[in-house]
Amino acid sequence: MTKTLEVERLSVTYATREGGLQALREVSLEVPAGQIVGIVGESGCGKSTLIGALLHLLPENATRTGGSIRLADEEIATASPRRLRDLRGQDMSVVFQDPMTSLNPVISIGRQMRDIQYRDRIGHAEKNDRAAAMLARVGMPDPKGKLSAYPHELSGGMRQRVAIAMAAMMMPKLLIADEPTTALDATLEIQIIELLKEIQKEIGCAILFISHHLGVIAELCDRVVVMYAGEVVEEGAVEEVFLRPAHPYTQKLIECDPGRLKRKVASLPSIPGSLPDLTNPPAGCIFRARCPYATDICIERPPRVTLTPPHWAACHHAQEVHG
Ligand SMILES: Nc1ncnc2c1ncn2[C@@H]1O[C@H](COP(=O)(O)OP(=O)(O)O)[C@@H](O)[C@H]1O
Ligand SMILES: [Mg+2]
């Protein structure tokens, strides 16, 4: 199976007054071509840091301390700024939670959509036609008329459709979506999820989808990556992981509220205890302090236990949890 994205042992540290905060520790995951992969985990587990590292958009106090990031077999962790600009425009595109992050408030939708086609040697009118066609494709009413509108004249849902249209127009190999539906109501959320599914089929891209909404991940994704406190603790096909989790953290997420996968509950359950201090993370298993399965062996770093490939969990007790 070809891989659109392959992240290997990626580590990122933020310089803080309390010392180095290890936001990502040896994170490995893969996004096979044409698949939709979801990343789930509590707030603070490193999801946005991961996206920032992929796109080279981390804040100044962040350092990548190790690891590799391959996009369609090209090492991009060490790519030049110039190569990255090309990659971000052509091979990777991103949809953020708040579409205003990527839209310019003082430039019309039409001009923004023409501007991103700057590489294409076609005229103004043709760029407009393409932009309008893409807006129509994402379900925008009166797409031609909308070209002269400004972002603030559209509703939140419509702005997110514009952001998706712009991301899709680049025909990226990888489309990254960081909680793109979190700010929307449930009805709009379902529409946007359906739209992402259709876009994936049409342009054949892979999608990396960040969410803390288990129901949405179950609905949309082929694969899921579960993160806890800066580490990937479990990865596998969505049905495998959600029906038979092998990491106690994943099991907790689901067990706290089994209806969560069906009902559209937008928050993760709360698990007793708190996240470890990432400026001084404990040795051994990172989830140990909150884990009902923990034993003495958990002070050692857990192995990566493979269940039904590609399903694996980083837990000494994975077989027992999996049942
Ligand atoms: N600019 C920053 N400086 C210092 N620490 C940061 C910065 N950004 C994020 N962090 C810390 O890194 C960890 C991961 O954060 P983040 O990637 O935003 O998680 P998530 O997106 O899963 O909520 C958290 O402990 C957070 O406090
Ligand atoms: Mg985040």
Coordinates of C-alpha atoms in Angstrom, one line a residue, residues 28-264:
S28 CA 4.8 7.7 14.4
L29 CA 1.8 7.3 12.2
E30 CA 0.9 6.8 8.5
V31 CA -1.7 7.9 6.1
P32 CA -2.2 5.5 3.3
A33 CA -3.0 7.0 -0.1
G34 CA -6.7 7.6 -0.6
Q35 CA -7.6 7.0 3.0
I36 CA -9.1 9.2 5.7
V37 CA -7.2 9.0 8.9
G38 CA -8.6 10.6 12.1
I39 CA -6.5 11.8 15.1
V40 CA -8.3 11.9 18.4
G41 CA -7.2 12.8 21.9
E42 CA -7.9 15.2 24.8
S43 CA -7.1 18.8 24.5
G44 CA -3.4 19.4 25.1
C45 CA -2.3 15.9 23.7
G46 CA -0.4 17.5 20.8
K47 CA -2.8 17.4 17.8
S48 CA -2.2 21.0 16.7
T49 CA 1.5 20.7 17.3
L50 CA 1.6 17.7 15.0
I51 CA -0.2 19.7 12.3
G52 CA 2.1 22.6 12.8
A53 CA 5.2 20.3 12.4
L54 CA 3.8 18.8 9.2
L55 CA 3.2 22.2 7.7
H56 CA 6.3 23.8 9.3
L57 CA 4.0 26.4 10.9
L58 CA 5.1 25.9 14.5
P59 CA 5.6 28.9 16.8
E60 CA 9.2 30.2 17.3
N61 CA 9.7 28.6 20.7
A62 CA 9.2 25.1 19.1
T63 CA 12.0 22.8 18.0
R64 CA 11.8 19.5 16.2
T65 CA 14.2 17.4 18.2
G66 CA 14.0 14.4 16.0
G67 CA 12.1 12.2 13.6
S68 CA 11.1 12.3 10.0
I69 CA 8.1 13.3 7.9
R70 CA 7.7 11.9 4.5
L71 CA 5.1 13.2 2.1
A72 CA 4.7 10.8 -0.9
D73 CA 8.2 9.5 -0.2
E74 CA 9.9 12.9 0.0
E75 CA 11.5 13.9 3.3
I76 CA 9.9 17.2 4.2
A77 CA 11.0 17.6 7.9
T78 CA 14.2 19.2 6.6
A79 CA 12.8 20.8 3.4
S80 CA 13.9 24.3 2.5
P81 CA 11.5 27.2 3.0
R82 CA 11.1 27.6 -0.8
R83 CA 10.3 23.9 -1.2
L84 CA 7.8 24.2 1.6
R85 CA 6.0 27.0 0.0
D86 CA 5.5 24.8 -3.0
L87 CA 4.5 21.8 -0.9
R88 CA 1.9 23.9 1.1
G89 CA 0.4 25.2 -2.1
Q90 CA 0.3 22.1 -4.2
D91 CA 0.7 18.9 -2.2
M92 CA -0.7 19.7 1.2
S93 CA -3.6 21.9 1.9
V94 CA -5.3 22.7 5.2
V95 CA -8.7 23.5 6.6
F96 CA -8.7 25.0 10.1
Q97 CA -11.3 25.1 12.8
D98 CA -11.9 28.8 12.1
P99 CA -12.1 29.5 8.4
M100 CA -11.2 33.1 9.1
T101 CA -7.7 31.8 9.8
S102 CA -7.2 31.0 6.2
L103 CA -9.4 33.6 4.6
N104 CA -8.4 37.2 4.2
P105 CA -11.2 39.5 5.6
V106 CA -10.5 42.4 3.3
I107 CA -10.2 40.6 0.0
S108 CA -13.2 39.2 -2.0
I109 CA -13.8 35.5 -2.1
G110 CA -13.4 35.6 -5.9
R111 CA -10.0 37.3 -5.8
Q112 CA -8.7 34.9 -3.1
M113 CA -9.8 32.0 -5.2
R114 CA -8.1 33.5 -8.3
D115 CA -4.9 34.3 -6.3
I116 CA -4.4 30.7 -5.3
Q117 CA -4.4 29.7 -9.0
Y118 CA -1.4 31.9 -9.7
R119 CA 0.6 29.0 -11.0
D120 CA -1.9 28.2 -13.7
R121 CA -1.4 30.0 -17.0
I122 CA -5.0 30.8 -17.7
G123 CA -6.9 34.1 -17.9
H124 CA -8.9 35.9 -15.3
A125 CA -12.3 34.8 -16.6
E126 CA -11.3 31.2 -16.7
K127 CA -10.0 31.4 -13.1
N128 CA -13.3 32.9 -12.1
D129 CA -15.2 30.1 -13.8
R130 CA -13.1 27.5 -12.0
A131 CA -13.6 29.3 -8.7
A132 CA -17.4 29.5 -9.2
A133 CA -17.5 25.8 -10.3
M134 CA -15.7 24.8 -7.1
L135 CA -18.0 26.9 -5.0
A136 CA -21.0 25.2 -6.7
R137 CA -19.3 21.9 -6.0
V138 CA -19.2 22.6 -2.2
G139 CA -22.8 23.5 -2.2
M140 CA -22.6 27.3 -2.2
P141 CA -25.8 28.9 -3.4
D142 CA -25.4 31.5 -6.2
P143 CA -21.7 30.7 -6.7
K144 CA -21.0 33.3 -9.4
G145 CA -22.5 36.0 -7.3
K146 CA -20.6 34.9 -4.2
L147 CA -17.3 35.7 -5.9
S148 CA -17.7 39.4 -5.2
A149 CA -18.7 38.7 -1.5
Y150 CA -16.3 39.2 1.4
P151 CA -15.8 36.5 4.1
H152 CA -17.8 38.4 6.8
E153 CA -20.8 38.5 4.5
L154 CA -21.1 34.7 4.7
S155 CA -22.3 32.4 7.6
G156 CA -19.8 30.3 9.5
G157 CA -20.9 27.1 7.6
M158 CA -20.6 28.9 4.2
R159 CA -17.1 30.2 5.1
Q160 CA -16.0 26.7 6.0
R161 CA -17.3 25.6 2.6
V162 CA -15.2 28.3 0.9
A163 CA -12.1 27.1 2.9
I164 CA -12.8 23.5 1.8
A165 CA -13.3 24.7 -1.8
M166 CA -9.9 26.5 -1.7
A167 CA -8.2 23.5 -0.2
A168 CA -9.7 21.2 -2.8
M169 CA -8.9 23.4 -5.7
M170 CA -5.2 22.8 -5.1
M171 CA -5.8 19.1 -5.8
P172 CA -3.5 18.2 -2.9
K173 CA -2.1 14.8 -2.2
L174 CA -2.9 15.4 1.5
L175 CA -5.7 17.5 2.9
I176 CA -5.3 18.3 6.5
A177 CA -8.4 19.3 8.5
D178 CA -7.9 20.5 12.1
E179 CA -11.3 20.3 13.9
P180 CA -13.1 21.8 10.9
T181 CA -16.5 21.2 12.3
T182 CA -16.1 22.1 15.9
A183 CA -17.5 25.6 15.6
L184 CA -20.6 24.4 13.6
D185 CA -23.9 23.0 14.8
A186 CA -24.7 19.3 14.4
T187 CA -26.6 19.6 11.1
L188 CA -23.9 21.6 9.5
E189 CA -21.3 19.3 10.9
I190 CA -22.9 16.3 9.1
Q191 CA -23.1 18.3 5.8
I192 CA -19.4 19.2 6.0
I193 CA -18.4 15.6 6.8
E194 CA -20.4 14.4 3.8
L195 CA -18.7 17.0 1.7
L196 CA -15.3 16.0 2.8
K197 CA -16.1 12.4 1.9
E198 CA -17.2 13.4 -1.6
I199 CA -14.2 15.6 -2.1
Q200 CA -11.9 12.8 -1.1
K201 CA -13.5 10.4 -3.6
E202 CA -13.4 13.0 -6.4
I203 CA -9.8 14.2 -6.1
G204 CA -8.5 10.9 -4.6
C205 CA -6.4 12.7 -1.9
A206 CA -5.7 11.4 1.5
I207 CA -7.2 13.2 4.4
L208 CA -5.8 13.7 7.9
F209 CA -8.7 14.7 10.1
I210 CA -8.2 16.0 13.6
S211 CA -11.2 15.8 16.0
H212 CA -12.1 15.2 19.6
H213 CA -15.5 13.9 18.4
L214 CA -15.5 10.1 18.3
G215 CA -18.8 9.9 16.4
V216 CA -17.5 12.0 13.6
I217 CA -14.3 9.9 13.4
A218 CA -16.3 6.7 13.3
E219 CA -18.5 8.1 10.6
L220 CA -15.8 9.6 8.4
C221 CA -12.5 7.8 8.8
D222 CA -10.9 4.6 7.6
R223 CA -8.2 4.7 10.3
V224 CA -7.8 6.3 13.7
V225 CA -4.7 7.4 15.6
V226 CA -5.3 7.9 19.3
M227 CA -2.9 10.4 21.0
Y228 CA -2.3 10.8 24.7
A229 CA 0.0 13.4 26.3
G230 CA 2.2 13.8 23.2
E231 CA 2.4 10.1 22.2
V232 CA 0.5 7.9 19.9
V233 CA -0.9 5.2 22.1
E234 CA -3.0 3.2 19.5
E235 CA -3.5 3.1 15.8
G236 CA -5.6 0.9 13.5
A237 CA -8.7 0.5 11.4
V238 CA -11.6 2.5 12.9
E239 CA -13.8 -0.6 13.4
E240 CA -11.0 -2.5 15.1
V241 CA -10.0 0.3 17.4
F242 CA -13.5 1.4 18.4
L243 CA -15.0 -2.1 18.8
R244 CA -12.0 -3.7 20.4
P245 CA -9.6 -1.1 21.8
A246 CA -6.3 -2.5 23.0
H247 CA -5.1 0.6 25.0
P248 CA -6.7 1.4 28.3
Y249 CA -6.9 5.1 27.3
T250 CA -8.9 4.4 24.2
Q251 CA -11.1 1.9 26.1
K252 CA -11.8 4.6 28.7
L253 CA -12.8 7.1 26.0
I254 CA -15.3 4.7 24.6
E255 CA -16.4 2.9 27.7
C256 CA -17.2 6.1 29.6
D257 CA -20.1 6.5 27.2
P258 CA -20.7 3.8 24.6
G259 CA -23.5 5.9 23.0
R260 CA -20.9 8.4 22.2
L261 CA -20.1 6.7 18.9
K262 CA -23.7 6.8 17.8
R263 CA -24.9 10.0 19.3
K264 CA -23.4 13.2 18.1

